[in-house]
């Protein structure tokens, strides 16, 4: 793996250099002995076998009849190797002396999925963490990868090195297995450098909460084969903390809120001409739609986006001929809405698990996100009343009946369920990176 400096864009549209951050970059880029405080970008490779036509096959009578007469009994669901070369950011703070008596806590940052979103979503958070907590005695490692289908992880190749132009429908387990492999590989790398990883913490935002919970569940139970398809890469250290920000409402976690057949149909539709038009419209006019949508639905104050949000989105969305659109289409189709009941049960204290701590960070701006996708909006019945869909944060609207929250649910399960508030609305790690950094450190240190 090769390390390279990953610049960010400041408010004047210029690239930040190490000299611009005298308190953040405490070592030079060329210093290979002590990289404490440097946010490095590491390139790695992940190989996985995916069903090549998952989510894209037709279910019509004509297609089913055609499958019967396939030559040589060719299987419909063809397994195909996908090789992803992608980047992740690594930042170390605290005591970085090799073979020191202090243990190392590793924190995995899972970014949201959306148009042009990638690991850069946590850039501001990493800067704030180093600025405020760079001199702590305990050694902390923060990892922020591009998830499959996002930014640098959107250009898979096959076993012959040929580019794969179209993604299959990704699901929670696909992203979980990518993260667990990275955790396993990093444990080995860190141990070789003289630092033993003692425990892991997972941080996720909004609709990607199922990934964080499944990663945690895969470490807490030896019988987790039902959660992960591939146990080839299993990390050793336990996951002790899960931090979820802007969490959806409780039904999102406990119930399957999407029909698998409709999810596949939606993904197939989006993967066609309608999706191409949507992607073109999102990126046109220097991302005018991205900027407007983000101001209206993701932040409490438009000024919090800064001048770098939309350029970052555009840059990531255009990588690999815009193939990151397929992960966004999977998200919009509802692939993450399978429910997390199994993971939550495995993490419940007393169920063969010592009780993983699950805490929450919410924004002070409690307006609901009214954004809707016609693919996962269901018709409201009289029994539903005025209750919104499962993708919204838990916020009471006037005289609406108060329902149980995910925070209350995990508290009853023995997973603590502490709740902290920071500035902002949905994209909290970007909106209020200082407050978010403080909350993360508080939750990890208790």
CSV table of C-alpha atoms in Angstrom, one decimal, residues 1-438:
chain,number,residue,atom,x,y,z
A,1,UNK,CA,0.0,0.0,0.0
A,2,UNK,CA,1.3,3.4,-0.9
A,3,UNK,CA,0.7,6.5,1.2
A,4,UNK,CA,0.0,9.8,-0.5
A,5,UNK,CA,-1.0,13.2,0.7
A,6,UNK,CA,-4.7,13.9,0.1
A,7,UNK,CA,-5.4,17.7,-0.2
A,8,UNK,CA,-8.7,19.3,0.6
A,9,UNK,CA,-10.2,22.5,-0.8
A,10,UNK,CA,-10.4,25.6,1.3
A,11,UNK,CA,-13.0,28.4,1.1
A,12,UNK,CA,-11.0,30.2,-1.5
A,13,UNK,CA,-11.0,27.3,-3.8
A,14,UNK,CA,-7.2,26.7,-3.2
A,15,UNK,CA,-5.6,23.5,-2.1
A,16,UNK,CA,-4.7,23.2,1.6
A,17,UNK,CA,-1.0,22.5,2.2
A,18,UNK,CA,0.6,21.1,5.4
A,19,UNK,CA,1.9,24.6,6.1
A,20,UNK,CA,-1.7,25.9,6.3
A,21,UNK,CA,-2.3,23.7,9.3
A,22,UNK,CA,0.6,24.3,11.7
A,23,UNK,CA,-1.4,22.8,14.6
A,24,UNK,CA,-2.8,19.9,12.7
A,25,UNK,CA,0.1,18.6,10.7
A,26,UNK,CA,2.7,18.0,13.4
A,27,UNK,CA,5.0,15.9,11.2
A,28,UNK,CA,6.2,16.4,7.7
A,29,UNK,CA,4.9,14.2,4.9
A,30,UNK,CA,8.3,12.6,4.3
A,31,UNK,CA,8.7,11.6,8.0
A,32,UNK,CA,8.1,7.8,7.9
A,33,UNK,CA,9.0,7.2,11.6
A,34,UNK,CA,6.2,9.2,13.2
A,35,UNK,CA,3.0,10.0,11.2
A,36,UNK,CA,1.0,11.2,14.1
A,37,UNK,CA,-1.4,13.9,13.2
A,38,UNK,CA,-1.2,13.4,9.4
A,39,UNK,CA,-4.3,12.5,7.6
A,40,UNK,CA,-2.9,10.1,5.0
A,41,UNK,CA,-4.6,8.4,2.1
A,42,UNK,CA,-3.9,4.8,1.6
A,43,UNK,CA,-4.7,2.8,-1.5
A,44,UNK,CA,-5.8,-0.8,-1.0
A,45,UNK,CA,-7.6,-3.6,-3.0
A,46,UNK,CA,-10.7,-5.6,-2.1
A,47,UNK,CA,-11.9,-8.6,-4.0
A,48,UNK,CA,-15.4,-10.1,-3.7
A,49,UNK,CA,-17.7,-12.3,-5.7
A,50,UNK,CA,-21.0,-10.7,-6.5
A,51,UNK,CA,-24.0,-12.0,-8.5
A,52,UNK,CA,-23.4,-10.2,-11.7
A,53,UNK,CA,-27.0,-9.6,-12.6
A,54,UNK,CA,-28.4,-9.1,-9.0
A,55,UNK,CA,-31.2,-6.5,-9.2
A,56,UNK,CA,-31.0,-6.2,-12.9
A,57,UNK,CA,-32.7,-9.4,-14.1
A,58,UNK,CA,-36.2,-9.2,-15.5
A,59,UNK,CA,-39.0,-11.1,-13.8
A,60,UNK,CA,-41.4,-11.2,-16.7
A,61,UNK,CA,-43.0,-14.4,-18.1
A,62,UNK,CA,-40.9,-13.9,-21.2
A,63,UNK,CA,-37.6,-13.8,-19.3
A,64,UNK,CA,-38.5,-16.8,-17.2
A,65,UNK,CA,-39.3,-18.8,-20.3
A,66,UNK,CA,-36.1,-17.7,-21.9
A,67,UNK,CA,-34.2,-18.9,-18.8
A,68,UNK,CA,-35.6,-22.4,-19.3
A,69,UNK,CA,-34.0,-22.7,-22.7
A,70,UNK,CA,-30.6,-21.3,-21.8
A,71,UNK,CA,-27.8,-23.2,-23.5
A,72,UNK,CA,-26.0,-25.8,-21.5
A,73,UNK,CA,-28.2,-25.0,-18.5
A,74,UNK,CA,-26.5,-21.7,-17.9
A,75,UNK,CA,-27.3,-20.4,-14.5
A,76,UNK,CA,-29.2,-17.2,-14.3
A,77,UNK,CA,-27.4,-15.9,-11.2
A,78,UNK,CA,-23.8,-15.8,-12.4
A,79,UNK,CA,-21.1,-15.3,-9.7
A,80,UNK,CA,-18.5,-12.8,-10.9
A,81,UNK,CA,-15.3,-11.6,-9.3
A,82,UNK,CA,-15.2,-7.9,-8.6
A,83,UNK,CA,-11.8,-6.3,-7.8
A,84,UNK,CA,-12.1,-2.9,-6.2
A,85,UNK,CA,-9.0,-0.6,-5.8
A,86,UNK,CA,-10.0,2.2,-3.4
A,87,UNK,CA,-8.7,4.7,-0.9
A,88,UNK,CA,-9.1,5.2,2.8
A,89,UNK,CA,-7.9,8.0,5.0
A,90,UNK,CA,-5.9,7.1,8.1
A,91,UNK,CA,-5.1,9.5,11.0
A,92,UNK,CA,-3.4,8.7,14.2
A,93,UNK,CA,-3.5,10.9,17.3
A,94,UNK,CA,-2.1,10.5,20.8
A,95,UNK,CA,0.9,8.4,21.9
A,96,UNK,CA,2.5,6.8,18.8
A,97,UNK,CA,5.6,5.3,20.3
A,98,UNK,CA,6.0,1.7,19.1
A,99,UNK,CA,5.6,-1.1,21.6
A,100,UNK,CA,4.3,1.4,24.2
A,101,UNK,CA,2.3,0.0,27.1
A,102,UNK,CA,-0.8,1.9,26.0
A,103,UNK,CA,-3.4,0.2,23.9
A,104,UNK,CA,-4.7,1.4,20.6
A,105,UNK,CA,-8.4,2.1,19.9
A,106,UNK,CA,-9.3,2.1,16.2
A,107,UNK,CA,-12.4,4.0,15.0
A,108,UNK,CA,-14.0,3.2,11.7
A,109,UNK,CA,-15.9,6.0,10.0
A,110,UNK,CA,-18.7,5.0,7.7
A,111,UNK,CA,-19.8,7.8,5.4
A,112,UNK,CA,-23.3,8.3,4.1
A,113,UNK,CA,-24.3,7.2,0.6
A,114,UNK,CA,-25.4,9.8,-1.9
A,115,UNK,CA,-24.5,11.7,-5.1
A,116,UNK,CA,-20.7,12.3,-4.8
A,117,UNK,CA,-20.4,11.4,-1.1
A,118,UNK,CA,-17.3,9.6,-0.1
A,119,UNK,CA,-14.6,9.5,2.6
A,120,UNK,CA,-14.1,13.3,2.2
A,121,UNK,CA,-17.3,13.7,4.2
A,122,UNK,CA,-15.2,13.2,7.3
A,123,UNK,CA,-12.3,15.6,6.3
A,124,UNK,CA,-13.5,18.4,8.6
A,125,UNK,CA,-14.0,15.9,11.5
A,126,UNK,CA,-10.4,14.6,11.2
A,127,UNK,CA,-9.1,18.2,11.2
A,128,UNK,CA,-11.1,19.0,14.3
A,129,UNK,CA,-10.0,15.8,16.1
A,130,UNK,CA,-6.3,16.5,15.5
A,131,UNK,CA,-6.6,20.2,16.4
A,132,UNK,CA,-8.3,19.6,19.7
A,133,UNK,CA,-7.2,16.1,20.8
A,134,UNK,CA,-3.8,15.5,19.1
A,135,UNK,CA,-1.9,15.4,22.4
A,136,UNK,CA,-4.0,12.9,24.3
A,137,UNK,CA,-2.1,10.1,26.0
A,138,UNK,CA,-4.2,7.2,24.5
A,139,UNK,CA,-3.4,6.2,21.0
A,140,UNK,CA,-6.4,6.5,18.6
A,141,UNK,CA,-6.5,5.6,14.9
A,142,UNK,CA,-9.3,6.9,12.7
A,143,UNK,CA,-10.0,5.1,9.4
A,144,UNK,CA,-12.3,6.6,6.7
A,145,UNK,CA,-12.8,4.4,3.6
A,146,UNK,CA,-14.7,5.0,0.4
A,147,UNK,CA,-17.5,2.4,0.6
A,148,UNK,CA,-18.1,0.1,-2.4
A,149,UNK,CA,-19.6,2.0,-5.3
A,150,UNK,CA,-18.6,5.4,-3.9
A,151,UNK,CA,-15.8,7.7,-5.2
A,152,UNK,CA,-12.6,5.8,-5.7
A,153,UNK,CA,-14.3,2.5,-5.0
A,154,UNK,CA,-16.6,2.8,-8.0
A,155,UNK,CA,-14.3,1.3,-10.7
A,156,UNK,CA,-14.3,-2.5,-10.2
A,157,UNK,CA,-12.4,-4.8,-12.6
A,158,UNK,CA,-12.8,-8.5,-13.3
A,159,UNK,CA,-10.2,-11.3,-12.9
A,160,UNK,CA,-8.7,-10.3,-16.2
A,161,UNK,CA,-8.3,-6.7,-15.3
A,162,UNK,CA,-11.2,-5.6,-17.6
A,163,UNK,CA,-13.4,-2.8,-16.4
A,164,UNK,CA,-16.9,-3.8,-15.2
A,165,UNK,CA,-19.2,-1.1,-16.6
A,166,UNK,CA,-22.3,-1.8,-14.5
A,167,UNK,CA,-22.7,-2.6,-10.8
A,168,UNK,CA,-25.1,-5.2,-9.5
A,169,UNK,CA,-27.5,-4.3,-6.7
A,170,UNK,CA,-25.3,-3.8,-3.5
A,171,UNK,CA,-26.7,-4.7,-0.1
A,172,UNK,CA,-25.8,-4.2,3.5
A,173,UNK,CA,-23.7,-7.4,3.7
A,174,UNK,CA,-21.6,-6.3,0.7
A,175,UNK,CA,-20.5,-3.1,2.5
A,176,UNK,CA,-20.1,-4.9,5.8
A,177,UNK,CA,-17.7,-7.4,4.3
A,178,UNK,CA,-15.6,-4.7,2.8
A,179,UNK,CA,-15.3,-2.9,6.2
A,180,UNK,CA,-14.5,-6.1,8.1
A,181,UNK,CA,-11.7,-7.0,5.6
A,182,UNK,CA,-10.2,-3.6,6.0
A,183,UNK,CA,-10.4,-3.9,9.8
A,184,UNK,CA,-8.7,-7.3,9.6
A,185,UNK,CA,-5.9,-6.1,7.3
A,186,UNK,CA,-5.3,-3.0,9.4
A,187,UNK,CA,-5.0,-5.1,12.6
A,188,UNK,CA,-2.2,-7.1,11.0
A,189,UNK,CA,-0.5,-3.9,9.6
A,190,UNK,CA,-0.7,-2.2,13.0
A,191,UNK,CA,0.6,-5.2,14.9
A,192,UNK,CA,3.6,-5.4,12.6
A,193,UNK,CA,4.3,-1.7,13.4
A,194,UNK,CA,4.3,-2.5,17.1
A,195,UNK,CA,0.8,-1.4,18.0
A,196,UNK,CA,-1.8,-3.9,19.0
A,197,UNK,CA,-5.4,-2.9,18.3
A,198,UNK,CA,-7.3,-3.4,21.6
A,199,UNK,CA,-10.8,-2.5,20.5
A,200,UNK,CA,-12.8,-1.0,17.6
A,201,UNK,CA,-15.5,1.7,17.5
A,202,UNK,CA,-17.8,2.2,14.5
A,203,UNK,CA,-19.2,5.6,13.6
A,204,UNK,CA,-22.0,5.9,11.0
A,205,UNK,CA,-24.5,8.4,9.8
A,206,UNK,CA,-28.3,8.1,9.1
A,207,UNK,CA,-29.3,5.4,6.6
A,208,UNK,CA,-25.9,3.6,6.8
A,209,UNK,CA,-26.5,2.6,10.5
A,210,UNK,CA,-27.3,-1.0,9.4
A,211,UNK,CA,-23.7,-1.4,8.2
A,212,UNK,CA,-22.3,-0.3,11.5
A,213,UNK,CA,-24.6,-2.5,13.5
A,214,UNK,CA,-23.8,-5.6,11.3
A,215,UNK,CA,-20.1,-5.0,11.6
A,216,UNK,CA,-20.4,-4.9,15.4
A,217,UNK,CA,-22.6,-8.0,15.4
A,218,UNK,CA,-20.1,-9.9,13.4
A,219,UNK,CA,-17.5,-9.5,16.2
A,220,UNK,CA,-19.8,-10.2,19.1
A,221,UNK,CA,-21.0,-13.6,18.1
A,222,UNK,CA,-19.1,-16.6,16.9
A,223,UNK,CA,-22.2,-17.9,15.1
A,224,UNK,CA,-22.5,-14.8,12.8
A,225,UNK,CA,-22.5,-16.8,9.5
A,226,UNK,CA,-26.1,-15.7,8.9
A,227,UNK,CA,-24.9,-12.1,8.9
A,228,UNK,CA,-21.9,-12.3,6.7
A,229,UNK,CA,-21.4,-14.4,3.5
A,230,UNK,CA,-17.6,-14.4,3.7
A,231,UNK,CA,-15.8,-15.1,7.0
A,232,UNK,CA,-12.4,-15.2,5.3
A,233,UNK,CA,-11.5,-11.8,6.8
A,234,UNK,CA,-12.5,-11.6,10.5
A,235,UNK,CA,-10.9,-9.1,12.8
A,236,UNK,CA,-9.7,-10.1,16.2
A,237,UNK,CA,-10.4,-7.1,18.5
A,238,UNK,CA,-13.9,-6.6,19.8
A,239,UNK,CA,-16.2,-3.8,18.7
A,240,UNK,CA,-17.0,-2.0,22.0
A,241,UNK,CA,-18.7,1.1,20.7
A,242,UNK,CA,-21.2,2.1,18.0
A,243,UNK,CA,-22.0,5.7,17.4
A,244,UNK,CA,-24.9,6.6,15.2
A,245,UNK,CA,-25.7,10.1,14.2
A,246,UNK,CA,-28.9,11.4,12.8
A,247,UNK,CA,-30.5,8.0,13.2
A,248,UNK,CA,-33.7,7.1,11.4
A,249,UNK,CA,-36.9,6.3,13.3
A,250,UNK,CA,-37.3,3.0,15.2
A,251,UNK,CA,-39.3,1.1,12.5
A,252,UNK,CA,-36.4,1.5,10.1
A,253,UNK,CA,-34.3,-0.6,12.5
A,254,UNK,CA,-36.9,-3.2,13.5
A,255,UNK,CA,-38.9,-3.8,10.3
A,256,UNK,CA,-38.2,-4.5,6.7
A,257,UNK,CA,-39.6,-1.3,5.3
A,258,UNK,CA,-39.0,-2.2,1.7
A,259,UNK,CA,-40.3,-5.0,-0.6
A,260,UNK,CA,-37.2,-6.9,-2.1
A,261,UNK,CA,-39.0,-7.3,-5.4
A,262,UNK,CA,-39.8,-3.6,-5.5
A,263,UNK,CA,-36.2,-2.8,-4.5
A,264,UNK,CA,-34.9,-4.8,-7.5
A,265,UNK,CA,-37.4,-3.3,-9.8
A,266,UNK,CA,-36.6,0.2,-8.6
A,267,UNK,CA,-32.8,-0.4,-9.0
A,268,UNK,CA,-33.4,-1.8,-12.5
A,269,UNK,CA,-35.4,1.2,-13.5
A,270,UNK,CA,-32.8,3.6,-12.1
A,271,UNK,CA,-30.0,1.8,-13.8
A,272,UNK,CA,-31.5,2.6,-17.2
A,273,UNK,CA,-32.2,5.9,-19.0
A,274,UNK,CA,-34.0,7.5,-16.1
A,275,UNK,CA,-31.0,7.1,-13.8
A,276,UNK,CA,-28.7,8.5,-16.5
A,277,UNK,CA,-30.9,11.5,-16.8
A,278,UNK,CA,-31.0,11.9,-13.0
A,279,UNK,CA,-27.2,11.8,-12.8
A,280,UNK,CA,-26.8,14.2,-15.6
A,281,UNK,CA,-29.3,16.6,-14.0
A,282,UNK,CA,-27.6,16.4,-10.6
A,283,UNK,CA,-24.2,17.3,-12.0
A,284,UNK,CA,-25.2,19.9,-14.6
A,285,UNK,CA,-24.5,23.6,-14.0
A,286,UNK,CA,-21.6,22.8,-11.6
A,287,UNK,CA,-23.9,20.8,-9.3
A,288,UNK,CA,-26.6,23.4,-8.9
A,289,UNK,CA,-29.1,20.6,-7.9
A,290,UNK,CA,-26.7,19.1,-5.4
A,291,UNK,CA,-26.2,22.5,-3.8
A,292,UNK,CA,-29.9,23.3,-3.6
A,293,UNK,CA,-30.9,19.9,-2.4
A,294,UNK,CA,-28.2,19.9,0.3
A,295,UNK,CA,-29.2,23.3,1.6
A,296,UNK,CA,-32.8,22.4,1.7
A,297,UNK,CA,-32.6,18.9,3.2
A,298,UNK,CA,-29.2,18.2,4.8
A,299,UNK,CA,-28.1,21.2,6.8
A,300,UNK,CA,-29.6,23.6,9.2
A,301,UNK,CA,-27.8,26.6,7.8
A,302,UNK,CA,-26.7,26.8,4.1
A,303,UNK,CA,-23.5,28.5,5.2
A,304,UNK,CA,-22.4,25.4,6.9
A,305,UNK,CA,-21.9,23.6,3.6
A,306,UNK,CA,-19.0,26.0,2.7
A,307,UNK,CA,-17.6,26.3,-0.7
A,308,UNK,CA,-16.0,22.9,-0.8
A,309,UNK,CA,-19.1,20.7,-0.4
A,310,UNK,CA,-20.4,20.8,-4.0
A,311,UNK,CA,-17.0,20.6,-5.7
A,312,UNK,CA,-16.2,17.6,-3.6
A,313,UNK,CA,-19.5,15.9,-4.6
A,314,UNK,CA,-18.9,16.7,-8.3
A,315,UNK,CA,-15.3,15.4,-8.2
A,316,UNK,CA,-16.3,12.1,-6.5
A,317,UNK,CA,-19.4,11.6,-8.7
A,318,UNK,CA,-17.4,12.0,-11.9
A,319,UNK,CA,-14.8,9.4,-11.0
A,320,UNK,CA,-14.7,6.2,-13.1
A,321,UNK,CA,-17.2,7.6,-15.6
A,322,UNK,CA,-19.8,8.3,-12.9
A,323,UNK,CA,-20.2,4.6,-11.9
A,324,UNK,CA,-20.7,5.7,-8.3
A,325,UNK,CA,-24.3,6.3,-9.4
A,326,UNK,CA,-25.1,2.6,-8.9
A,327,UNK,CA,-24.5,2.7,-5.2
A,328,UNK,CA,-26.7,5.8,-5.0
A,329,UNK,CA,-29.4,4.0,-7.0
A,330,UNK,CA,-29.2,1.0,-4.6
A,331,UNK,CA,-29.7,3.4,-1.7
A,332,UNK,CA,-32.6,5.2,-3.3
A,333,UNK,CA,-34.2,1.8,-4.2
A,334,UNK,CA,-34.2,0.8,-0.5
A,335,UNK,CA,-31.4,-1.7,-0.3
A,336,UNK,CA,-30.5,-0.6,3.3
A,337,UNK,CA,-34.1,-0.9,4.5
A,338,UNK,CA,-34.0,-4.6,5.5
A,339,UNK,CA,-34.2,-3.9,9.2
A,340,UNK,CA,-31.5,-4.5,11.8
A,341,UNK,CA,-33.4,-6.7,14.3
A,342,UNK,CA,-31.0,-9.6,14.0
A,343,UNK,CA,-27.9,-7.4,14.6
A,344,UNK,CA,-29.6,-5.6,17.5
A,345,UNK,CA,-30.5,-9.0,19.1
A,346,UNK,CA,-26.9,-10.2,18.8
A,347,UNK,CA,-25.7,-7.0,20.4
A,348,UNK,CA,-28.2,-7.1,23.2
A,349,UNK,CA,-26.5,-7.5,26.6
A,350,UNK,CA,-26.9,-10.9,28.0
A,351,UNK,CA,-27.5,-12.7,24.7
A,352,UNK,CA,-24.0,-14.2,24.6
A,353,UNK,CA,-22.6,-10.7,24.3
A,354,UNK,CA,-21.2,-8.4,27.1
A,355,UNK,CA,-23.2,-5.5,25.7
A,356,UNK,CA,-21.8,-3.3,22.9
A,357,UNK,CA,-22.3,0.4,23.8
A,358,UNK,CA,-24.6,2.0,21.2
A,359,UNK,CA,-24.9,5.8,21.5
A,360,UNK,CA,-26.3,8.6,19.4
A,361,UNK,CA,-25.5,12.1,18.2
A,362,UNK,CA,-28.3,14.3,17.0
A,363,UNK,CA,-28.5,17.7,15.5
A,364,UNK,CA,-30.0,20.7,17.4
A,365,UNK,CA,-32.1,21.5,14.3
A,366,UNK,CA,-35.0,19.0,14.6
A,367,UNK,CA,-36.8,19.6,11.3
A,368,UNK,CA,-37.6,16.5,9.5
A,369,UNK,CA,-36.1,15.7,6.2
A,370,UNK,CA,-39.0,15.9,3.8
A,371,UNK,CA,-37.1,14.6,0.8
A,372,UNK,CA,-38.8,11.6,-0.8
A,373,UNK,CA,-38.0,9.1,-3.4
A,374,UNK,CA,-41.0,7.8,-5.4
A,375,UNK,CA,-39.4,4.4,-5.3
A,376,UNK,CA,-39.8,3.8,-1.6
A,377,UNK,CA,-42.8,6.0,-0.7
A,378,UNK,CA,-45.8,3.9,0.1
A,379,UNK,CA,-49.4,5.0,0.1
A,380,UNK,CA,-50.6,6.2,3.5
A,381,UNK,CA,-53.5,4.2,5.0
A,382,UNK,CA,-55.9,5.3,7.8
A,383,UNK,CA,-54.0,3.1,10.2
A,384,UNK,CA,-50.8,4.9,9.4
A,385,UNK,CA,-52.2,8.3,10.4
A,386,UNK,CA,-49.7,11.0,9.8
A,387,UNK,CA,-46.6,9.0,10.8
A,388,UNK,CA,-43.8,9.6,8.3
A,389,UNK,CA,-41.6,7.0,6.6
A,390,UNK,CA,-38.8,5.1,8.4
A,391,UNK,CA,-36.0,7.3,6.9
A,392,UNK,CA,-36.8,10.3,9.0
A,393,UNK,CA,-35.1,11.2,12.3
A,394,UNK,CA,-37.3,10.7,15.4
A,395,UNK,CA,-38.9,14.1,15.9
A,396,UNK,CA,-42.4,14.8,17.2
A,397,UNK,CA,-44.7,17.0,15.1
A,398,UNK,CA,-47.0,19.0,17.3
A,399,UNK,CA,-49.8,16.8,18.6
A,400,UNK,CA,-48.6,13.6,16.9
A,401,UNK,CA,-48.4,10.7,19.3
A,402,UNK,CA,-45.0,10.1,20.9
A,403,UNK,CA,-43.5,6.8,19.8
A,404,UNK,CA,-40.6,4.8,21.1
A,405,UNK,CA,-37.2,5.9,19.7
A,406,UNK,CA,-34.2,3.8,18.8
A,407,UNK,CA,-32.3,5.4,21.7
A,408,UNK,CA,-34.9,4.1,24.1
A,409,UNK,CA,-34.9,0.7,22.5
A,410,UNK,CA,-31.2,0.1,22.8
A,411,UNK,CA,-31.2,1.5,26.3
A,412,UNK,CA,-33.7,-1.2,27.3
A,413,UNK,CA,-31.5,-3.8,25.6
A,414,UNK,CA,-28.6,-2.9,27.9
A,415,UNK,CA,-26.6,-1.0,25.2
A,416,UNK,CA,-26.6,2.3,27.2
A,417,UNK,CA,-28.1,4.5,24.5
A,418,UNK,CA,-26.7,7.9,25.5
A,419,UNK,CA,-27.7,10.8,23.4
A,420,UNK,CA,-25.7,14.0,22.7
A,421,UNK,CA,-26.7,17.0,20.6
A,422,UNK,CA,-24.5,19.1,18.4
A,423,UNK,CA,-25.2,22.0,16.0
A,424,UNK,CA,-26.7,21.2,12.6
A,425,UNK,CA,-29.4,19.0,11.1
A,426,UNK,CA,-28.5,15.8,9.2
A,427,UNK,CA,-24.9,16.0,8.0
A,428,UNK,CA,-23.5,16.6,11.5
A,429,UNK,CA,-19.9,15.6,11.1
A,430,UNK,CA,-19.6,18.2,8.3
A,431,UNK,CA,-21.9,20.9,9.7
A,432,UNK,CA,-20.4,21.0,13.2
A,433,UNK,CA,-17.2,19.1,13.1
A,434,UNK,CA,-15.9,20.6,16.3
A,435,UNK,CA,-19.0,19.7,18.3
A,436,UNK,CA,-19.1,16.3,16.6
A,437,UNK,CA,-15.4,15.6,17.5
A,438,UNK,CA,-16.1,16.6,21.1
